[in-house]
Amino acid sequence: MLFNSIEFLIFLPTVFIIYWYLANKNLKFQNRLLFLASYFFYACWDWRFLFLLMFSTLLDYFTGLKMQKAGSLKIKRIWFWLSIIINLGFLGVFKYYNFFAESFADFSSQIGWKSSPVLLNVILPLGISFYTFHGLSYVIDVYKGKIKAESNFVDYALFVSFFPLLVAGPIERATHLLPQIKEKRVFDYNKAVDGLRQVLWGLFKKIVIADNCAEFANQIFNHSADMNGSTLALGAVFFAFQIYGDFSGYSDIALGTARLFGFDLLRNFAFPYFSRDFAEFWRRWHISLSSWFKDYLYIPLGGSKGGKWMRIRNTFIIFIVSGFWHGANWTFIVWGLLNAIFIMPSILMKTNRKNLEIVSKGRQWPTIREFLQILITFGLTVFAWIFFRAENMTHACQYITEMFSGSLFRLPEFEEKKKAVITILLVIIFILVEWKGRENQYAIEKLGLQWRKPLRYAMYYAIIISVFWFGGNTEQFIYFQF
């Protein structure tokens, strides 16, 4: 069930009405309803994987209880590592087994060994990377004593499977979401309206920006051998806005939907393409994943306390793991390595905490220096995205080689020039709106609230009309593959 589908348009108000008008003021009923709704939502993708979701939930739920009641640290550690190994084991089998098997076979053939790897013909369970990380964070936090084990199974299961974030995040923490699940929730009109506004903006990002950019990005990447350098460069930019509009659009819809039910989820994007360096970019892009790796991998490895070489080592580790988390392909690992290299100047010069405030806060336009910093950071980000989008390393290298050839200075070539120009104009408008609203949680949170009602509603209707106008084809969200 896609967020941008008719099915969800029926599902959401149905659950909303039952939740507030039949289950209102009854916390147990509300949580049970959301739990069942979340499992129904997931079953609409493939009901068979409900068993894997339930197994993962039961494993971590009982692990938490066993660690809480453990009579010794040794027993507590046994339960802890059992959960970690099984969780990562399932993730490894479904997501990474074929990659390792094929890579070993390729390596063997290069040194003269012949091997025929046994590959698994299985579909990657939707959202497995996300709900596995939900469970892992819970188990680690219980083990470290940051949170007590949850005794109510429905409450814990809802934390893992809450439908707005189940498939593609944000990656929630038990310390943040579980207390909200256990608190009494009452309907807040202003909060609900704000949630609808963020849902609307998320749909605009996905349908109007991401899907239009995807059409040209796919054409260019799929036929890159026939394209000149400038077209390839523009294709990389199209993909940059496709993945941003798509994933941040999903996050906006998730956060807005959760707010309709009285929940505040973790913010996942904070206008990352206005970053002045890569340290700032990674504080603003996929925030829930970046903070997850920081808290559960970077800091346990020693963080920044062990000197320069430890900072370098740990930074490369988390970016390589982050790349591998996104997919079982060498292109994702290279993408992670590039980001580690790009962030190195900030790490080595200890300026990684420099740009903590949003760029040009309180000012209308950036300075020339800020503009150049944004442009350089965005350009390097787009370059790294080529590896993220390419089918394999050969494709990525060929794409980059042709892009930086002499044809880079020719005019881009498109079969549908008029549509390409319209898409570019939409992206420019989108950038301007994002810039105008960059000090808010999302671009249109407060944009237009100071205007008179007719003008303000004209803006909302324009967004709604554009969503329906471009919403003929319902494309899957790009992060579903991870």
Tab-separated table of C-alpha atoms in Angstrom, residues 41-306:
chain	number	residue	atom	x	y	z
A	41	PHE	CA	-0.736	-2.181	6.128
A	42	TYR	CA	2.328	-4.448	5.924
A	43	ALA	CA	0.278	-7.447	4.780
A	44	CYS	CA	-0.902	-5.454	1.769
A	45	TRP	CA	2.659	-5.740	0.446
A	46	ASP	CA	3.175	-9.451	1.088
A	47	TRP	CA	1.382	-11.215	3.933
A	48	ARG	CA	4.012	-13.987	4.019
A	49	PHE	CA	6.630	-11.625	5.471
A	50	LEU	CA	4.351	-10.874	8.429
A	51	PHE	CA	5.782	-14.011	10.020
A	52	LEU	CA	9.324	-12.641	9.754
A	53	LEU	CA	8.217	-9.309	11.245
A	54	MET	CA	6.425	-11.119	14.075
A	55	PHE	CA	9.410	-13.394	14.735
A	56	SER	CA	11.794	-10.424	14.911
A	57	THR	CA	9.384	-8.627	17.254
A	58	LEU	CA	8.944	-11.644	19.552
A	59	LEU	CA	12.699	-12.282	19.617
A	60	ASP	CA	13.576	-8.780	20.800
A	61	TYR	CA	10.572	-8.536	23.128
A	62	PHE	CA	11.503	-11.718	25.028
A	63	THR	CA	15.211	-10.852	24.883
A	64	GLY	CA	14.466	-7.581	26.661
A	65	LEU	CA	12.506	-9.379	29.383
A	66	LYS	CA	15.174	-12.059	29.807
A	67	MET	CA	17.944	-9.470	30.125
A	68	GLN	CA	15.872	-7.519	32.648
A	69	LYS	CA	15.423	-10.623	34.800
A	70	ALA	CA	18.926	-12.041	34.277
A	71	GLY	CA	20.596	-12.952	37.547
A	72	SER	CA	24.098	-12.303	36.284
A	73	LEU	CA	25.905	-10.244	33.687
A	74	LYS	CA	26.979	-13.452	31.928
A	75	ILE	CA	23.373	-14.563	31.344
A	76	LYS	CA	22.436	-11.043	30.277
A	77	ARG	CA	25.234	-11.046	27.703
A	78	ILE	CA	24.174	-14.438	26.335
A	79	TRP	CA	20.649	-13.168	25.644
A	80	PHE	CA	22.006	-9.936	24.239
A	81	TRP	CA	24.361	-11.567	21.727
A	82	LEU	CA	21.790	-14.189	20.822
A	83	SER	CA	19.393	-11.450	19.722
A	84	ILE	CA	22.117	-9.498	17.887
A	85	ILE	CA	23.354	-12.573	16.000
A	86	ILE	CA	19.879	-13.766	14.995
A	87	ASN	CA	18.743	-10.294	13.895
A	88	LEU	CA	21.863	-9.650	11.844
A	89	GLY	CA	21.735	-13.244	10.611
A	90	PHE	CA	18.276	-12.793	9.093
A	91	LEU	CA	19.321	-9.464	7.592
A	92	GLY	CA	22.464	-11.082	6.198
A	93	VAL	CA	20.653	-14.045	4.628
A	94	PHE	CA	17.916	-12.044	2.942
A	95	LYS	CA	19.960	-9.006	1.940
A	96	TYR	CA	23.626	-9.966	1.671
A	97	TYR	CA	24.043	-13.738	1.131
A	98	ASN	CA	23.995	-13.583	-2.680
A	99	PHE	CA	26.406	-10.636	-2.678
A	100	PHE	CA	28.998	-12.492	-0.594
A	101	ALA	CA	28.507	-15.721	-2.557
A	102	GLU	CA	28.975	-13.987	-5.916
A	103	SER	CA	31.914	-11.901	-4.674
A	104	PHE	CA	33.669	-15.031	-3.381
A	105	ALA	CA	33.066	-16.782	-6.709
A	106	ASP	CA	34.526	-13.808	-8.611
A	107	PHE	CA	37.561	-13.721	-6.332
A	108	SER	CA	38.035	-17.494	-6.687
A	109	SER	CA	37.965	-17.316	-10.481
A	110	GLN	CA	40.660	-14.619	-10.463
A	111	ILE	CA	43.082	-16.862	-8.541
A	112	GLY	CA	42.310	-19.928	-10.630
A	113	TRP	CA	39.694	-21.659	-8.492
A	114	LYS	CA	36.430	-22.681	-10.052
A	115	SER	CA	33.329	-22.381	-7.906
A	116	SER	CA	29.622	-22.412	-8.587
A	117	PRO	CA	27.933	-20.495	-5.765
A	118	VAL	CA	24.519	-21.574	-4.550
A	119	LEU	CA	22.341	-18.460	-4.728
A	120	LEU	CA	19.064	-17.817	-2.940
A	121	ASN	CA	16.074	-16.873	-5.062
A	122	VAL	CA	14.237	-14.865	-2.400
A	123	ILE	CA	12.521	-11.495	-2.367
A	124	LEU	CA	13.961	-8.925	0.027
A	125	PRO	CA	11.326	-8.436	2.760
A	126	LEU	CA	10.050	-4.874	2.644
A	127	GLY	CA	11.419	-2.669	5.430
A	128	ILE	CA	13.604	-5.392	6.967
A	129	SER	CA	16.570	-3.011	7.398
A	130	PHE	CA	14.379	-0.492	9.207
A	131	TYR	CA	12.468	-2.718	11.637
A	132	THR	CA	15.620	-4.738	12.357
A	133	PHE	CA	17.373	-1.527	13.419
A	134	HIS	CA	14.336	-0.602	15.571
A	135	GLY	CA	14.696	-3.887	17.410
A	136	LEU	CA	18.481	-3.693	17.699
A	137	SER	CA	18.363	-0.213	19.233
A	138	TYR	CA	15.805	-1.443	21.786
A	139	VAL	CA	17.879	-4.497	22.761
A	140	ILE	CA	21.072	-2.424	23.053
A	141	ASP	CA	19.338	0.258	25.145
A	142	VAL	CA	17.867	-2.363	27.506
A	143	TYR	CA	21.264	-4.062	27.792
A	144	LYS	CA	22.951	-0.750	28.659
A	145	GLY	CA	20.204	0.181	31.115
A	146	LYS	CA	18.987	3.221	29.175
A	147	ILE	CA	15.446	1.897	29.181
A	148	LYS	CA	13.543	-0.786	31.078
A	149	ALA	CA	12.299	-3.825	29.169
A	150	GLU	CA	8.728	-3.343	27.913
A	151	SER	CA	6.335	-5.871	29.472
A	152	ASN	CA	3.306	-5.022	27.310
A	153	PHE	CA	3.722	-6.950	24.048
A	154	VAL	CA	1.230	-4.858	22.045
A	155	ASP	CA	2.992	-1.640	23.026
A	156	TYR	CA	6.379	-3.039	22.031
A	157	ALA	CA	5.054	-4.529	18.790
A	158	LEU	CA	3.498	-1.181	17.914
A	159	PHE	CA	6.857	0.523	18.474
A	160	VAL	CA	8.465	-1.836	15.938
A	161	SER	CA	5.652	-1.877	13.374
A	162	PHE	CA	3.927	1.545	13.564
A	163	PHE	CA	2.746	1.814	9.953
A	164	PRO	CA	3.927	5.354	9.046
A	165	LEU	CA	7.571	4.383	9.673
A	166	LEU	CA	7.492	0.603	9.168
A	167	VAL	CA	8.624	0.410	5.546
A	168	ALA	CA	11.150	3.239	5.136
A	169	GLY	CA	11.677	4.977	8.448
A	170	PRO	CA	12.587	7.179	10.137
A	171	ILE	CA	14.453	4.743	12.378
A	172	GLU	CA	12.901	5.330	15.785
A	173	ARG	CA	14.365	4.775	19.248
A	174	ALA	CA	12.498	3.021	22.022
A	175	THR	CA	13.545	5.845	24.356
A	176	HIS	CA	11.638	8.289	22.134
A	177	LEU	CA	8.601	6.426	20.785
A	178	LEU	CA	7.691	3.918	23.536
A	179	PRO	CA	6.906	6.617	26.126
A	180	GLN	CA	4.532	8.233	23.605
A	181	ILE	CA	2.833	4.883	23.005
A	182	LYS	CA	2.221	4.492	26.737
A	183	GLU	CA	0.951	8.042	27.279
A	184	LYS	CA	-2.689	9.061	26.992
A	185	ARG	CA	-3.354	10.813	23.690
A	186	VAL	CA	-6.125	13.313	23.018
A	187	PHE	CA	-7.083	14.878	19.719
A	188	ASP	CA	-5.325	18.163	18.969
A	189	TYR	CA	-6.860	20.049	16.039
A	190	ASN	CA	-3.826	22.256	15.410
A	191	LYS	CA	-1.496	19.261	15.530
A	192	ALA	CA	-3.698	17.364	13.069
A	193	VAL	CA	-3.846	20.314	10.649
A	194	ASP	CA	-0.077	20.654	10.839
A	195	GLY	CA	0.214	16.928	10.135
A	196	LEU	CA	-1.991	17.220	7.043
A	197	ARG	CA	0.089	20.156	5.841
A	198	GLN	CA	3.280	18.112	6.134
A	199	VAL	CA	1.639	15.137	4.385
A	200	LEU	CA	0.648	17.460	1.529
A	201	TRP	CA	4.199	18.771	1.185
A	202	GLY	CA	5.553	15.214	1.265
A	203	LEU	CA	3.196	14.213	-1.559
A	204	PHE	CA	4.345	17.237	-3.560
A	205	LYS	CA	7.983	16.246	-3.088
A	206	LYS	CA	7.290	12.670	-4.147
A	207	ILE	CA	4.804	13.070	-7.006
A	208	VAL	CA	5.690	16.436	-8.518
A	209	ILE	CA	9.461	16.582	-7.931
A	210	ALA	CA	10.811	13.050	-7.436
A	211	ASP	CA	8.660	11.214	-9.991
A	212	ASN	CA	9.243	13.817	-12.710
A	213	CYS	CA	12.986	13.812	-12.048
A	214	ALA	CA	12.938	9.992	-11.985
A	215	GLU	CA	11.586	9.826	-15.529
A	216	PHE	CA	14.627	11.650	-16.913
A	217	ALA	CA	17.141	10.170	-14.467
A	218	ASN	CA	16.050	6.659	-15.483
A	219	GLN	CA	16.219	7.458	-19.186
A	220	ILE	CA	19.697	8.929	-18.865
A	221	PHE	CA	21.195	6.271	-16.574
A	222	ASN	CA	19.609	3.390	-18.509
A	223	HIS	CA	20.950	4.716	-21.840
A	224	SER	CA	24.072	6.494	-20.618
A	225	ALA	CA	26.220	5.139	-23.479
A	226	ASP	CA	24.124	7.155	-25.954
A	227	MET	CA	24.212	10.440	-24.004
A	228	ASN	CA	26.654	13.344	-24.161
A	229	GLY	CA	28.497	14.676	-21.108
A	230	SER	CA	26.149	17.549	-20.283
A	231	THR	CA	23.111	15.261	-20.453
A	232	LEU	CA	24.825	12.798	-18.103
A	233	ALA	CA	25.682	15.622	-15.683
A	234	LEU	CA	22.065	16.766	-15.732
A	235	GLY	CA	20.963	13.148	-15.242
A	236	ALA	CA	23.010	12.980	-12.035
A	237	VAL	CA	21.370	16.205	-10.837
A	238	PHE	CA	17.937	14.809	-11.704
A	239	PHE	CA	18.730	11.728	-9.619
A	240	ALA	CA	19.917	13.911	-6.725
A	241	PHE	CA	16.515	15.592	-6.599
A	242	GLN	CA	14.714	12.327	-7.260
A	243	ILE	CA	16.211	10.595	-4.230
A	244	TYR	CA	15.846	13.672	-2.024
A	245	GLY	CA	12.251	14.399	-3.059
A	246	ASP	CA	11.355	10.724	-2.824
A	247	PHE	CA	12.897	9.840	0.516
A	248	SER	CA	12.354	13.125	2.331
A	249	GLY	CA	8.838	13.150	0.856
A	250	TYR	CA	8.217	9.728	2.412
A	251	SER	CA	9.557	10.993	5.735
A	252	ASP	CA	7.292	14.064	5.600
A	253	ILE	CA	4.250	11.867	4.935
A	254	ALA	CA	5.294	9.535	7.760
A	255	LEU	CA	5.806	12.367	10.254
A	256	GLY	CA	2.586	14.111	9.214
A	257	THR	CA	0.565	10.883	9.392
A	258	ALA	CA	1.971	10.056	12.833
A	259	ARG	CA	1.006	13.545	14.018
A	260	LEU	CA	-2.606	12.829	13.001
A	261	PHE	CA	-2.581	10.090	15.644
A	262	GLY	CA	-0.856	12.179	18.295
A	263	PHE	CA	2.749	11.006	17.804
A	264	ASP	CA	5.919	12.984	17.112
A	265	LEU	CA	8.466	10.955	15.160
A	266	LEU	CA	12.142	11.775	14.796
A	267	ARG	CA	12.953	14.335	12.127
A	268	ASN	CA	14.749	12.706	9.197
A	269	PHE	CA	15.721	15.588	6.879
A	270	ALA	CA	16.685	19.212	7.496
A	271	PHE	CA	17.273	20.769	4.055
A	272	PRO	CA	20.531	18.861	3.389
A	273	TYR	CA	21.224	20.395	-0.031
A	274	PHE	CA	21.812	23.755	1.656
A	275	SER	CA	24.758	22.316	3.627
A	276	ARG	CA	28.100	24.110	3.534
A	277	ASP	CA	30.251	21.011	4.083
A	278	PHE	CA	29.808	17.266	4.379
A	279	ALA	CA	29.746	17.208	8.163
A	280	GLU	CA	26.718	19.482	7.997
A	281	PHE	CA	25.220	17.419	5.163
A	282	TRP	CA	25.257	14.279	7.287
A	283	ARG	CA	23.631	16.112	10.176
A	284	ARG	CA	20.790	16.965	7.798
A	285	TRP	CA	20.446	13.886	5.551
A	286	HIS	CA	18.723	10.705	6.832
A	287	ILE	CA	19.227	12.006	10.351
A	288	SER	CA	17.744	8.974	12.107
A	289	LEU	CA	20.197	6.592	10.385
A	290	SER	CA	23.200	8.892	10.864
A	291	SER	CA	22.464	9.258	14.585
A	292	TRP	CA	21.841	5.487	14.860
A	293	PHE	CA	25.299	4.702	13.480
A	294	LYS	CA	26.841	7.387	15.654
A	295	ASP	CA	25.288	6.078	18.892
A	296	TYR	CA	25.485	2.326	18.246
A	297	LEU	CA	28.656	2.000	16.155
A	298	TYR	CA	30.855	5.114	16.093
A	299	ILE	CA	30.848	5.835	19.849
A	300	PRO	CA	31.261	2.149	20.906
A	301	LEU	CA	34.279	1.973	18.558
A	302	GLY	CA	35.833	4.824	20.511
A	303	GLY	CA	34.325	7.781	18.726
A	304	SER	CA	36.659	10.774	18.560
A	305	LYS	CA	38.395	10.220	21.893
A	306	GLY	CA	41.265	8.050	20.718
